[in-house]
Amino acid sequence: MYGHVWVVLGLLVTHPTWGITALPLLARLYVRAKDVAGIPAVDRPAFRTKHAMGVELVRWAVGCLGGWGKVLWVVADGAYATAPFLKPVIALGVRVVSRLRSDAALWTEPGPRRPGQRGRRRIYGDRRMSLAKRAAQKGGWSTGTFVLYGKPTTKRYKTFVATWRPAGGAIRVVVVDEPTGWRAYFCTDPAATVADILTRVAGRFALETTFRDLKQVVGAGHQQVRRFAANVGAFHVCLWTFVMTEAWASTAASEALVGHRATAPWDDAARRPSHADKRRGWQREWQGKEIRAALRPGMTEAEIQAAAERLLDLAA
């Protein structure tokens, strides 16, 4: 019952002040094939790989968002840069951005067809491409400024189109020169720009922050339940509590959420509200409503606020 592995689908949204936030919407609990038999028969799920679960979640998202008439972009970590995930998702009309292995078997684009040549057009070129050699070459580097992690950042990069069998055809590759060494990313849409790819790679970090808050603030994984379905249900309650809190806070004033920092001079008052700040602010609002309904009429707003703070301190 410990050390669960979840495949989570999150919606990346941009707040005008706080930047990108990942809203976790749906998840699947992964169980290794050798462990499935240990689950009681009444709860035992059929074994599915993480890639199959990821495809299922993306298919659900396409069904929900397809009516908007917009292209759906999926950014995933390098574990999903593989054919069992990429090919079904590409078939849904989705563009995928992910990390590319340094030893990825890339090929050139197919050359032009000869006049009168018969048969299908080739999908892959006939020359192997090496990411390591491309990155080692001194020429061909470009420099651009992109908004990453909420601020303009200058990056040195190379970009080109290659063909790759796990994606079933052409991809856009971006090699970035980082202080710790080069890294490669790709998009299944060859027409994607460098900004499209790098901003989405940076945006995915918001999901890691969400995972941290789900565990440390919301309490995901702390539920003492044993059955498979109960674990799935408890985890989703935590996901949706996180989403509802972020939705409530999206229209709240930052000053109201971080006002408590005035009593903590070691804190950074300019730091954007954390999820704990937002959760505390929503608590105060609900407790204020309860106090208004329970206490004597005629109390001033300051008295009500002070009573709410005392109640919150007692609850803590």
PDB file of C-alpha atoms in Angstrom:
ATOM      1  CA  MET A   1       0.000   0.000   0.000  1.00  0.00           C
ATOM      2  CA  TYR A   2       3.030   2.291   0.037  1.00  0.00           C
ATOM      3  CA  GLY A   3       5.117   3.788  -2.733  1.00  0.00           C
ATOM      4  CA  HIS A   4       2.275   4.093  -5.216  1.00  0.00           C
ATOM      5  CA  VAL A   5       3.066   5.019  -8.812  1.00  0.00           C
ATOM      6  CA  TRP A   6       0.501   7.297 -10.436  1.00  0.00           C
ATOM      7  CA  VAL A   7       0.116   8.366 -14.048  1.00  0.00           C
ATOM      8  CA  VAL A   8      -1.377  11.849 -13.754  1.00  0.00           C
ATOM      9  CA  LEU A   9      -2.935  14.134 -16.349  1.00  0.00           C
ATOM     10  CA  GLY A  10      -2.631  17.823 -15.504  1.00  0.00           C
ATOM     11  CA  LEU A  11      -3.955  20.907 -17.260  1.00  0.00           C
ATOM     12  CA  LEU A  12      -1.386  23.701 -17.556  1.00  0.00           C
ATOM     13  CA  VAL A  13      -3.014  27.099 -17.019  1.00  0.00           C
ATOM     14  CA  THR A  14      -1.414  30.535 -16.884  1.00  0.00           C
ATOM     15  CA  HIS A  15      -2.326  33.062 -14.205  1.00  0.00           C
ATOM     16  CA  PRO A  16      -1.604  36.690 -15.187  1.00  0.00           C
ATOM     17  CA  THR A  17       0.341  37.280 -11.956  1.00  0.00           C
ATOM     18  CA  TRP A  18       1.517  33.906 -10.654  1.00  0.00           C
ATOM     19  CA  GLY A  19       2.520  32.245 -13.913  1.00  0.00           C
ATOM     20  CA  ILE A  20       1.902  28.629 -14.900  1.00  0.00           C
ATOM     21  CA  THR A  21       0.064  26.232 -12.603  1.00  0.00           C
ATOM     22  CA  ALA A  22      -0.677  22.559 -13.235  1.00  0.00           C
ATOM     23  CA  LEU A  23      -4.201  21.444 -12.316  1.00  0.00           C
ATOM     24  CA  PRO A  24      -4.285  17.642 -11.846  1.00  0.00           C
ATOM     25  CA  LEU A  25      -7.531  16.319 -13.291  1.00  0.00           C
ATOM     26  CA  LEU A  26      -7.328  12.546 -13.586  1.00  0.00           C
ATOM     27  CA  ALA A  27      -4.952   9.761 -12.577  1.00  0.00           C
ATOM     28  CA  ARG A  28      -4.393   6.043 -12.943  1.00  0.00           C
ATOM     29  CA  LEU A  29      -2.752   3.814 -10.331  1.00  0.00           C
ATOM     30  CA  TYR A  30      -0.027   1.678 -11.872  1.00  0.00           C
ATOM     31  CA  VAL A  31       0.596  -1.801 -10.489  1.00  0.00           C
ATOM     32  CA  ARG A  32       3.453  -3.968 -11.724  1.00  0.00           C
ATOM     33  CA  ALA A  33       2.450  -7.143 -13.570  1.00  0.00           C
ATOM     34  CA  LYS A  34       3.974  -9.374 -10.887  1.00  0.00           C
ATOM     35  CA  ASP A  35       2.016  -7.557  -8.161  1.00  0.00           C
ATOM     36  CA  VAL A  36      -1.428  -7.681  -9.775  1.00  0.00           C
ATOM     37  CA  ALA A  37      -2.058 -11.227  -8.529  1.00  0.00           C
ATOM     38  CA  GLY A  38      -1.557 -10.067  -4.943  1.00  0.00           C
ATOM     39  CA  ILE A  39      -4.611  -7.786  -5.089  1.00  0.00           C
ATOM     40  CA  PRO A  40      -7.861  -9.427  -3.887  1.00  0.00           C
ATOM     41  CA  ALA A  41      -9.959 -10.671  -6.793  1.00  0.00           C
ATOM     42  CA  VAL A  42     -12.846  -8.311  -6.010  1.00  0.00           C
ATOM     43  CA  ASP A  43     -10.567  -5.298  -6.610  1.00  0.00           C
ATOM     44  CA  ARG A  44      -7.992  -6.746  -8.974  1.00  0.00           C
ATOM     45  CA  PRO A  45      -7.446  -4.562 -12.063  1.00  0.00           C
ATOM     46  CA  ALA A  46      -6.244  -5.779 -15.420  1.00  0.00           C
ATOM     47  CA  PHE A  47      -2.557  -5.096 -15.916  1.00  0.00           C
ATOM     48  CA  ARG A  48      -1.799  -2.055 -18.046  1.00  0.00           C
ATOM     49  CA  THR A  49       1.485  -0.349 -18.764  1.00  0.00           C
ATOM     50  CA  LYS A  50       2.081   3.271 -17.845  1.00  0.00           C
ATOM     51  CA  HIS A  51       2.167   4.100 -21.553  1.00  0.00           C
ATOM     52  CA  ALA A  52      -1.283   2.571 -22.071  1.00  0.00           C
ATOM     53  CA  MET A  53      -2.604   4.540 -19.098  1.00  0.00           C
ATOM     54  CA  GLY A  54      -1.124   7.723 -20.528  1.00  0.00           C
ATOM     55  CA  VAL A  55      -2.829   7.113 -23.874  1.00  0.00           C
ATOM     56  CA  GLU A  56      -6.140   6.535 -22.074  1.00  0.00           C
ATOM     57  CA  LEU A  57      -5.823   9.832 -20.196  1.00  0.00           C
ATOM     58  CA  VAL A  58      -4.942  11.759 -23.363  1.00  0.00           C
ATOM     59  CA  ARG A  59      -7.881  10.160 -25.194  1.00  0.00           C
ATOM     60  CA  TRP A  60     -10.148  11.352 -22.363  1.00  0.00           C
ATOM     61  CA  ALA A  61      -8.736  14.865 -22.655  1.00  0.00           C
ATOM     62  CA  VAL A  62      -9.287  14.899 -26.419  1.00  0.00           C
ATOM     63  CA  GLY A  63     -12.904  13.881 -25.859  1.00  0.00           C
ATOM     64  CA  CYS A  64     -13.393  16.731 -23.379  1.00  0.00           C
ATOM     65  CA  LEU A  65     -11.519  19.456 -25.252  1.00  0.00           C
ATOM     66  CA  GLY A  66     -11.964  18.421 -28.871  1.00  0.00           C
ATOM     67  CA  GLY A  67     -15.052  20.601 -29.272  1.00  0.00           C
ATOM     68  CA  TRP A  68     -13.026  23.750 -28.618  1.00  0.00           C
ATOM     69  CA  GLY A  69     -11.492  23.566 -32.075  1.00  0.00           C
ATOM     70  CA  LYS A  70      -7.952  23.949 -30.755  1.00  0.00           C
ATOM     71  CA  VAL A  71      -4.905  21.730 -31.122  1.00  0.00           C
ATOM     72  CA  LEU A  72      -4.114  19.825 -27.940  1.00  0.00           C
ATOM     73  CA  TRP A  73      -0.478  19.829 -26.817  1.00  0.00           C
ATOM     74  CA  VAL A  74       0.848  17.187 -24.430  1.00  0.00           C
ATOM     75  CA  VAL A  75       4.173  17.640 -22.644  1.00  0.00           C
ATOM     76  CA  ALA A  76       5.515  14.521 -20.939  1.00  0.00           C
ATOM     77  CA  ASP A  77       8.770  13.397 -19.378  1.00  0.00           C
ATOM     78  CA  GLY A  78      11.252  11.249 -21.236  1.00  0.00           C
ATOM     79  CA  ALA A  79       9.702   7.983 -20.040  1.00  0.00           C
ATOM     80  CA  TYR A  80       6.836   8.576 -22.497  1.00  0.00           C
ATOM     81  CA  ALA A  81       9.083   9.282 -25.497  1.00  0.00           C
ATOM     82  CA  THR A  82       8.413   5.824 -26.868  1.00  0.00           C
ATOM     83  CA  ALA A  83       6.309   4.293 -29.629  1.00  0.00           C
ATOM     84  CA  PRO A  84       3.585   2.691 -27.428  1.00  0.00           C
ATOM     85  CA  PHE A  85       2.666   6.170 -26.205  1.00  0.00           C
ATOM     86  CA  LEU A  86       3.613   8.433 -29.103  1.00  0.00           C
ATOM     87  CA  LYS A  87       1.975   6.661 -32.032  1.00  0.00           C
ATOM     88  CA  PRO A  88      -1.550   6.293 -30.520  1.00  0.00           C
ATOM     89  CA  VAL A  89      -1.451   9.878 -29.224  1.00  0.00           C
ATOM     90  CA  ILE A  90      -0.282  11.273 -32.573  1.00  0.00           C
ATOM     91  CA  ALA A  91      -3.148   9.385 -34.225  1.00  0.00           C
ATOM     92  CA  LEU A  92      -5.522  11.419 -32.012  1.00  0.00           C
ATOM     93  CA  GLY A  93      -4.216  14.632 -33.596  1.00  0.00           C
ATOM     94  CA  VAL A  94      -2.233  15.637 -30.503  1.00  0.00           C
ATOM     95  CA  ARG A  95       1.188  17.302 -30.560  1.00  0.00           C
ATOM     96  CA  VAL A  96       3.662  15.841 -28.091  1.00  0.00           C
ATOM     97  CA  VAL A  97       6.696  17.581 -26.592  1.00  0.00           C
ATOM     98  CA  SER A  98       9.199  15.587 -24.557  1.00  0.00           C
ATOM     99  CA  ARG A  99      12.847  14.907 -23.776  1.00  0.00           C
ATOM    100  CA  LEU A 100      14.940  13.102 -26.401  1.00  0.00           C
ATOM    101  CA  ARG A 101      17.557  10.542 -25.398  1.00  0.00           C
ATOM    102  CA  SER A 102      21.132  11.395 -26.313  1.00  0.00           C
ATOM    103  CA  ASP A 103      21.439   8.092 -28.204  1.00  0.00           C
ATOM    104  CA  ALA A 104      18.120   8.373 -30.054  1.00  0.00           C
ATOM    105  CA  ALA A 105      18.222   6.654 -33.462  1.00  0.00           C
ATOM    106  CA  LEU A 106      17.486   9.649 -35.674  1.00  0.00           C
ATOM    107  CA  TRP A 107      17.499   9.582 -39.467  1.00  0.00           C
ATOM    108  CA  THR A 108      17.543  12.279 -42.101  1.00  0.00           C
ATOM    109  CA  GLU A 109      14.441  13.304 -43.993  1.00  0.00           C
ATOM    110  CA  PRO A 110      13.767  11.306 -47.170  1.00  0.00           C
ATOM    111  CA  GLY A 111      15.141  12.878 -50.332  1.00  0.00           C
ATOM    112  CA  PRO A 112      13.017  14.060 -53.251  1.00  0.00           C
ATOM    113  CA  ARG A 113      11.438  11.430 -55.461  1.00  0.00           C
ATOM    114  CA  ARG A 114      12.928  10.811 -58.867  1.00  0.00           C
ATOM    115  CA  PRO A 115      10.757  11.588 -61.910  1.00  0.00           C
ATOM    116  CA  GLY A 116       8.548   8.606 -62.607  1.00  0.00           C
ATOM    117  CA  GLN A 117       9.542   6.807 -59.410  1.00  0.00           C
ATOM    118  CA  ARG A 118       6.892   4.330 -58.364  1.00  0.00           C
ATOM    119  CA  GLY A 119       5.766   3.158 -54.927  1.00  0.00           C
ATOM    120  CA  ARG A 120       5.075   4.916 -51.670  1.00  0.00           C
ATOM    121  CA  ARG A 121       7.080   7.907 -50.593  1.00  0.00           C
ATOM    122  CA  ARG A 122       9.702   6.977 -48.030  1.00  0.00           C
ATOM    123  CA  ILE A 123       9.068   7.991 -44.441  1.00  0.00           C
ATOM    124  CA  TYR A 124      12.661   7.829 -43.190  1.00  0.00           C
ATOM    125  CA  GLY A 125      15.891   8.998 -44.762  1.00  0.00           C
ATOM    126  CA  ASP A 126      18.857   6.786 -45.504  1.00  0.00           C
ATOM    127  CA  ARG A 127      21.473   8.532 -43.340  1.00  0.00           C
ATOM    128  CA  ARG A 128      21.783   8.125 -39.574  1.00  0.00           C
ATOM    129  CA  MET A 129      22.044  11.304 -37.486  1.00  0.00           C
ATOM    130  CA  SER A 130      24.002  11.543 -34.237  1.00  0.00           C
ATOM    131  CA  LEU A 131      22.801  13.991 -31.595  1.00  0.00           C
ATOM    132  CA  ALA A 132      26.185  13.877 -29.856  1.00  0.00           C
ATOM    133  CA  LYS A 133      28.045  14.825 -33.037  1.00  0.00           C
ATOM    134  CA  ARG A 134      25.570  17.599 -33.809  1.00  0.00           C
ATOM    135  CA  ALA A 135      25.986  19.037 -30.324  1.00  0.00           C
ATOM    136  CA  ALA A 136      29.787  18.777 -30.507  1.00  0.00           C
ATOM    137  CA  GLN A 137      30.029  20.798 -33.711  1.00  0.00           C
ATOM    138  CA  LYS A 138      31.026  24.394 -33.019  1.00  0.00           C
ATOM    139  CA  GLY A 139      28.972  25.832 -35.862  1.00  0.00           C
ATOM    140  CA  GLY A 140      25.238  26.026 -36.319  1.00  0.00           C
ATOM    141  CA  TRP A 141      24.345  27.443 -32.911  1.00  0.00           C
ATOM    142  CA  SER A 142      21.726  30.176 -32.580  1.00  0.00           C
ATOM    143  CA  THR A 143      20.781  32.367 -29.629  1.00  0.00           C
ATOM    144  CA  GLY A 144      17.268  33.351 -28.622  1.00  0.00           C
ATOM    145  CA  THR A 145      15.399  34.791 -25.665  1.00  0.00           C
ATOM    146  CA  PHE A 146      12.350  32.915 -24.383  1.00  0.00           C
ATOM    147  CA  VAL A 147      10.021  33.389 -21.433  1.00  0.00           C
ATOM    148  CA  LEU A 148      10.848  30.370 -19.253  1.00  0.00           C
ATOM    149  CA  TYR A 149       9.815  29.889 -15.630  1.00  0.00           C
ATOM    150  CA  GLY A 150       8.200  33.323 -15.619  1.00  0.00           C
ATOM    151  CA  LYS A 151      11.133  35.413 -16.823  1.00  0.00           C
ATOM    152  CA  PRO A 152      13.016  36.115 -20.089  1.00  0.00           C
ATOM    153  CA  THR A 153      15.872  33.645 -20.499  1.00  0.00           C
ATOM    154  CA  THR A 154      18.553  33.539 -23.192  1.00  0.00           C
ATOM    155  CA  LYS A 155      19.308  30.107 -24.620  1.00  0.00           C
ATOM    156  CA  ARG A 156      21.877  28.838 -27.103  1.00  0.00           C
ATOM    157  CA  TYR A 157      20.382  26.143 -29.293  1.00  0.00           C
ATOM    158  CA  LYS A 158      20.379  24.161 -32.517  1.00  0.00           C
ATOM    159  CA  THR A 159      17.230  22.984 -34.243  1.00  0.00           C
ATOM    160  CA  PHE A 160      16.544  20.724 -37.200  1.00  0.00           C
ATOM    161  CA  VAL A 161      14.006  18.241 -38.576  1.00  0.00           C
ATOM    162  CA  ALA A 162      14.746  14.527 -38.383  1.00  0.00           C
ATOM    163  CA  THR A 163      12.792  11.307 -38.748  1.00  0.00           C
ATOM    164  CA  TRP A 164      12.367   8.953 -35.809  1.00  0.00           C
ATOM    165  CA  ARG A 165      10.682   5.567 -35.784  1.00  0.00           C
ATOM    166  CA  PRO A 166       9.030   5.798 -32.326  1.00  0.00           C
ATOM    167  CA  ALA A 167       7.168   8.889 -33.585  1.00  0.00           C
ATOM    168  CA  GLY A 168       6.363   7.292 -36.941  1.00  0.00           C
ATOM    169  CA  GLY A 169       7.915  10.048 -39.032  1.00  0.00           C
ATOM    170  CA  ALA A 170       9.339  13.550 -38.897  1.00  0.00           C
ATOM    171  CA  ILE A 171       9.931  15.462 -35.664  1.00  0.00           C
ATOM    172  CA  ARG A 172      11.357  18.849 -34.742  1.00  0.00           C
ATOM    173  CA  VAL A 173      14.509  18.514 -32.614  1.00  0.00           C
ATOM    174  CA  VAL A 174      15.931  21.244 -30.376  1.00  0.00           C
ATOM    175  CA  VAL A 175      19.376  20.837 -28.795  1.00  0.00           C
ATOM    176  CA  VAL A 176      19.985  23.297 -25.953  1.00  0.00           C
ATOM    177  CA  ASP A 177      23.418  24.214 -24.602  1.00  0.00           C
ATOM    178  CA  GLU A 178      23.092  24.185 -20.812  1.00  0.00           C
ATOM    179  CA  PRO A 179      25.804  24.917 -18.200  1.00  0.00           C
ATOM    180  CA  THR A 180      25.761  21.228 -17.228  1.00  0.00           C
ATOM    181  CA  GLY A 181      25.867  19.975 -20.817  1.00  0.00           C
ATOM    182  CA  TRP A 182      23.563  19.821 -23.813  1.00  0.00           C
ATOM    183  CA  ARG A 183      20.018  18.509 -23.693  1.00  0.00           C
ATOM    184  CA  ALA A 184      17.714  17.532 -26.526  1.00  0.00           C
ATOM    185  CA  TYR A 185      13.959  17.902 -26.834  1.00  0.00           C
ATOM    186  CA  PHE A 186      11.517  17.136 -29.618  1.00  0.00           C
ATOM    187  CA  CYS A 187       8.030  17.867 -30.885  1.00  0.00           C
ATOM    188  CA  THR A 188       5.989  15.542 -33.055  1.00  0.00           C
ATOM    189  CA  ASP A 189       4.987  18.549 -35.183  1.00  0.00           C
ATOM    190  CA  PRO A 190       7.949  19.434 -37.442  1.00  0.00           C
ATOM    191  CA  ALA A 191       6.487  22.932 -37.930  1.00  0.00           C
ATOM    192  CA  ALA A 192       6.718  23.722 -34.210  1.00  0.00           C
ATOM    193  CA  THR A 193       8.999  26.594 -33.246  1.00  0.00           C
ATOM    194  CA  VAL A 194      11.803  26.552 -30.700  1.00  0.00           C
ATOM    195  CA  ALA A 195       9.688  28.780 -28.462  1.00  0.00           C
ATOM    196  CA  ASP A 196       6.788  26.301 -28.667  1.00  0.00           C
ATOM    197  CA  ILE A 197       8.994  23.476 -27.446  1.00  0.00           C
ATOM    198  CA  LEU A 198      11.074  25.216 -24.769  1.00  0.00           C
ATOM    199  CA  THR A 199       8.155  27.061 -23.158  1.00  0.00           C
ATOM    200  CA  ARG A 200       6.203  23.816 -22.838  1.00  0.00           C
ATOM    201  CA  VAL A 201       9.174  21.937 -21.435  1.00  0.00           C
ATOM    202  CA  ALA A 202       9.584  24.675 -18.830  1.00  0.00           C
ATOM    203  CA  GLY A 203       5.837  24.718 -18.140  1.00  0.00           C
ATOM    204  CA  ARG A 204       5.858  21.034 -17.271  1.00  0.00           C
ATOM    205  CA  PHE A 205       7.883  21.821 -14.142  1.00  0.00           C
ATOM    206  CA  ALA A 206       4.643  23.170 -12.651  1.00  0.00           C
ATOM    207  CA  LEU A 207       3.419  19.578 -12.446  1.00  0.00           C
ATOM    208  CA  GLU A 208       6.376  18.674 -10.213  1.00  0.00           C
ATOM    209  CA  THR A 209       5.473  21.581  -7.919  1.00  0.00           C
ATOM    210  CA  THR A 210       1.890  20.338  -7.860  1.00  0.00           C
ATOM    211  CA  PHE A 211       3.037  16.845  -6.825  1.00  0.00           C
ATOM    212  CA  ARG A 212       5.005  18.367  -3.953  1.00  0.00           C
ATOM    213  CA  ASP A 213       2.006  20.373  -2.739  1.00  0.00           C
ATOM    214  CA  LEU A 214      -0.335  17.408  -3.114  1.00  0.00           C
ATOM    215  CA  LYS A 215       1.848  15.374  -0.765  1.00  0.00           C
ATOM    216  CA  GLN A 216       2.999  18.050   1.695  1.00  0.00           C
ATOM    217  CA  VAL A 217      -0.013  20.385   1.858  1.00  0.00           C
ATOM    218  CA  VAL A 218      -3.076  18.450   0.735  1.00  0.00           C
ATOM    219  CA  GLY A 219      -1.923  15.138   2.203  1.00  0.00           C
ATOM    220  CA  ALA A 220      -2.114  12.813  -0.797  1.00  0.00           C
ATOM    221  CA  GLY A 221      -0.788   9.381   0.135  1.00  0.00           C
ATOM    222  CA  HIS A 222      -1.454   9.812   3.877  1.00  0.00           C
ATOM    223  CA  GLN A 223      -4.851   8.132   3.764  1.00  0.00           C
ATOM    224  CA  GLN A 224      -4.997   4.886   5.734  1.00  0.00           C
ATOM    225  CA  VAL A 225      -7.022   2.799   3.301  1.00  0.00           C
ATOM    226  CA  ARG A 226      -6.347  -0.700   2.041  1.00  0.00           C
ATOM    227  CA  ARG A 227      -8.584  -1.491  -0.909  1.00  0.00           C
ATOM    228  CA  PHE A 228      -7.486  -0.641  -4.433  1.00  0.00           C
ATOM    229  CA  ALA A 229     -10.579   1.441  -5.246  1.00  0.00           C
ATOM    230  CA  ALA A 230     -10.328   3.307  -1.933  1.00  0.00           C
ATOM    231  CA  ASN A 231      -6.760   4.345  -2.737  1.00  0.00           C
ATOM    232  CA  VAL A 232      -7.817   5.604  -6.161  1.00  0.00           C
ATOM    233  CA  GLY A 233     -10.773   7.489  -4.705  1.00  0.00           C
ATOM    234  CA  ALA A 234      -8.766   9.093  -1.900  1.00  0.00           C
ATOM    235  CA  PHE A 235      -6.074  10.219  -4.328  1.00  0.00           C
ATOM    236  CA  HIS A 236      -8.639  11.857  -6.626  1.00  0.00           C
ATOM    237  CA  VAL A 237     -10.276  13.664  -3.708  1.00  0.00           C
ATOM    238  CA  CYS A 238      -6.847  15.200  -3.017  1.00  0.00           C
ATOM    239  CA  LEU A 239      -6.396  16.096  -6.704  1.00  0.00           C
ATOM    240  CA  TRP A 240      -9.753  17.824  -6.955  1.00  0.00           C
ATOM    241  CA  THR A 241      -9.347  19.600  -3.607  1.00  0.00           C
ATOM    242  CA  PHE A 242      -6.141  21.073  -5.012  1.00  0.00           C
ATOM    243  CA  VAL A 243      -7.912  22.147  -8.221  1.00  0.00           C
ATOM    244  CA  MET A 244     -10.851  23.752  -6.381  1.00  0.00           C
ATOM    245  CA  THR A 245      -8.494  25.669  -4.103  1.00  0.00           C
ATOM    246  CA  GLU A 246      -6.527  26.992  -7.074  1.00  0.00           C
ATOM    247  CA  ALA A 247      -9.770  27.932  -8.836  1.00  0.00           C
ATOM    248  CA  TRP A 248     -10.975  29.885  -5.793  1.00  0.00           C
ATOM    249  CA  ALA A 249      -7.632  31.656  -5.408  1.00  0.00           C
ATOM    250  CA  SER A 250      -7.377  32.598  -9.106  1.00  0.00           C
ATOM    251  CA  THR A 251      -9.557  35.696  -8.527  1.00  0.00           C
ATOM    252  CA  ALA A 252      -8.289  36.525  -5.027  1.00  0.00           C
ATOM    253  CA  ALA A 253      -5.955  39.434  -4.350  1.00  0.00           C
ATOM    254  CA  SER A 254      -2.374  38.403  -3.656  1.00  0.00           C
ATOM    255  CA  GLU A 255      -2.168  40.821  -0.720  1.00  0.00           C
ATOM    256  CA  ALA A 256      -5.027  39.065   1.029  1.00  0.00           C
ATOM    257  CA  LEU A 257      -3.358  35.675   0.652  1.00  0.00           C
ATOM    258  CA  VAL A 258       0.105  36.674   1.891  1.00  0.00           C
ATOM    259  CA  GLY A 259      -0.879  39.182   4.583  1.00  0.00           C
ATOM    260  CA  HIS A 260       0.381  36.845   7.303  1.00  0.00           C
ATOM    261  CA  ARG A 261       3.935  37.348   6.037  1.00  0.00           C
ATOM    262  CA  ALA A 262       4.010  40.773   7.693  1.00  0.00           C
ATOM    263  CA  THR A 263       4.556  38.994  11.016  1.00  0.00           C
ATOM    264  CA  ALA A 264       7.393  36.912   9.553  1.00  0.00           C
ATOM    265  CA  PRO A 265      10.214  39.322   8.575  1.00  0.00           C
ATOM    266  CA  TRP A 266      12.348  36.385   7.418  1.00  0.00           C
ATOM    267  CA  ASP A 267       9.789  35.581   4.729  1.00  0.00           C
ATOM    268  CA  ASP A 268       9.762  37.096   1.238  1.00  0.00           C
ATOM    269  CA  ALA A 269       6.679  39.270   0.926  1.00  0.00           C
ATOM    270  CA  ALA A 270       7.099  39.505  -2.856  1.00  0.00           C
ATOM    271  CA  ARG A 271       7.010  35.732  -3.303  1.00  0.00           C
ATOM    272  CA  ARG A 272       3.887  34.558  -5.073  1.00  0.00           C
ATOM    273  CA  PRO A 273       1.257  32.879  -2.868  1.00  0.00           C
ATOM    274  CA  SER A 274       1.961  29.225  -2.231  1.00  0.00           C
ATOM    275  CA  HIS A 275      -0.745  26.588  -2.350  1.00  0.00           C
ATOM    276  CA  ALA A 276      -0.687  26.577   1.459  1.00  0.00           C
ATOM    277  CA  ASP A 277      -1.382  30.346   1.391  1.00  0.00           C
ATOM    278  CA  LYS A 278      -4.329  29.805  -0.940  1.00  0.00           C
ATOM    279  CA  ARG A 279      -5.668  26.956   1.160  1.00  0.00           C
ATOM    280  CA  ARG A 280      -5.405  29.076   4.312  1.00  0.00           C
ATOM    281  CA  GLY A 281      -7.152  31.993   2.592  1.00  0.00           C
ATOM    282  CA  TRP A 282     -10.079  29.808   1.567  1.00  0.00           C
ATOM    283  CA  GLN A 283     -10.300  28.487   5.114  1.00  0.00           C
ATOM    284  CA  ARG A 284     -10.527  32.019   6.438  1.00  0.00           C
ATOM    285  CA  GLU A 285     -13.319  32.870   4.013  1.00  0.00           C
ATOM    286  CA  TRP A 286     -15.413  29.853   4.983  1.00  0.00           C
ATOM    287  CA  GLN A 287     -14.790  30.354   8.681  1.00  0.00           C
ATOM    288  CA  GLY A 288     -15.747  34.009   8.291  1.00  0.00           C
ATOM    289  CA  LYS A 289     -19.065  32.933   6.773  1.00  0.00           C
ATOM    290  CA  GLU A 290     -19.659  30.513   9.631  1.00  0.00           C
ATOM    291  CA  ILE A 291     -18.859  33.186  12.185  1.00  0.00           C
ATOM    292  CA  ARG A 292     -21.193  35.701  10.486  1.00  0.00           C
ATOM    293  CA  ALA A 293     -23.960  33.148  10.646  1.00  0.00           C
ATOM    294  CA  ALA A 294     -23.308  32.232  14.301  1.00  0.00           C
ATOM    295  CA  LEU A 295     -22.231  35.381  16.114  1.00  0.00           C
ATOM    296  CA  ARG A 296     -24.262  38.332  17.274  1.00  0.00           C
ATOM    297  CA  PRO A 297     -25.393  40.910  14.713  1.00  0.00           C
ATOM    298  CA  GLY A 298     -23.740  44.284  14.615  1.00  0.00           C
ATOM    299  CA  MET A 299     -20.148  43.079  14.881  1.00  0.00           C
ATOM    300  CA  THR A 300     -17.627  45.068  12.879  1.00  0.00           C
ATOM    301  CA  GLU A 301     -15.642  43.538  10.035  1.00  0.00           C
ATOM    302  CA  ALA A 302     -12.474  43.805  12.126  1.00  0.00           C
ATOM    303  CA  GLU A 303     -14.080  41.893  15.005  1.00  0.00           C
ATOM    304  CA  ILE A 304     -15.263  39.186  12.645  1.00  0.00           C
ATOM    305  CA  GLN A 305     -11.808  38.895  11.069  1.00  0.00           C
ATOM    306  CA  ALA A 306     -10.128  38.723  14.472  1.00  0.00           C
ATOM    307  CA  ALA A 307     -12.549  36.004  15.583  1.00  0.00           C
ATOM    308  CA  ALA A 308     -11.855  34.049  12.383  1.00  0.00           C
ATOM    309  CA  GLU A 309      -8.104  34.245  12.989  1.00  0.00           C
ATOM    310  CA  ARG A 310      -8.519  33.030  16.543  1.00  0.00           C
ATOM    311  CA  LEU A 311     -10.668  30.152  15.355  1.00  0.00           C
ATOM    312  CA  LEU A 312      -8.076  29.253  12.710  1.00  0.00           C
ATOM    313  CA  ASP A 313      -5.306  29.314  15.296  1.00  0.00           C
ATOM    314  CA  LEU A 314      -7.315  27.023  17.547  1.00  0.00           C
ATOM    315  CA  ALA A 315      -8.003  24.653  14.661  1.00  0.00           C
ATOM    316  CA  ALA A 316      -4.290  24.541  13.803  1.00  0.00           C
TER     317      ALA A 316
END
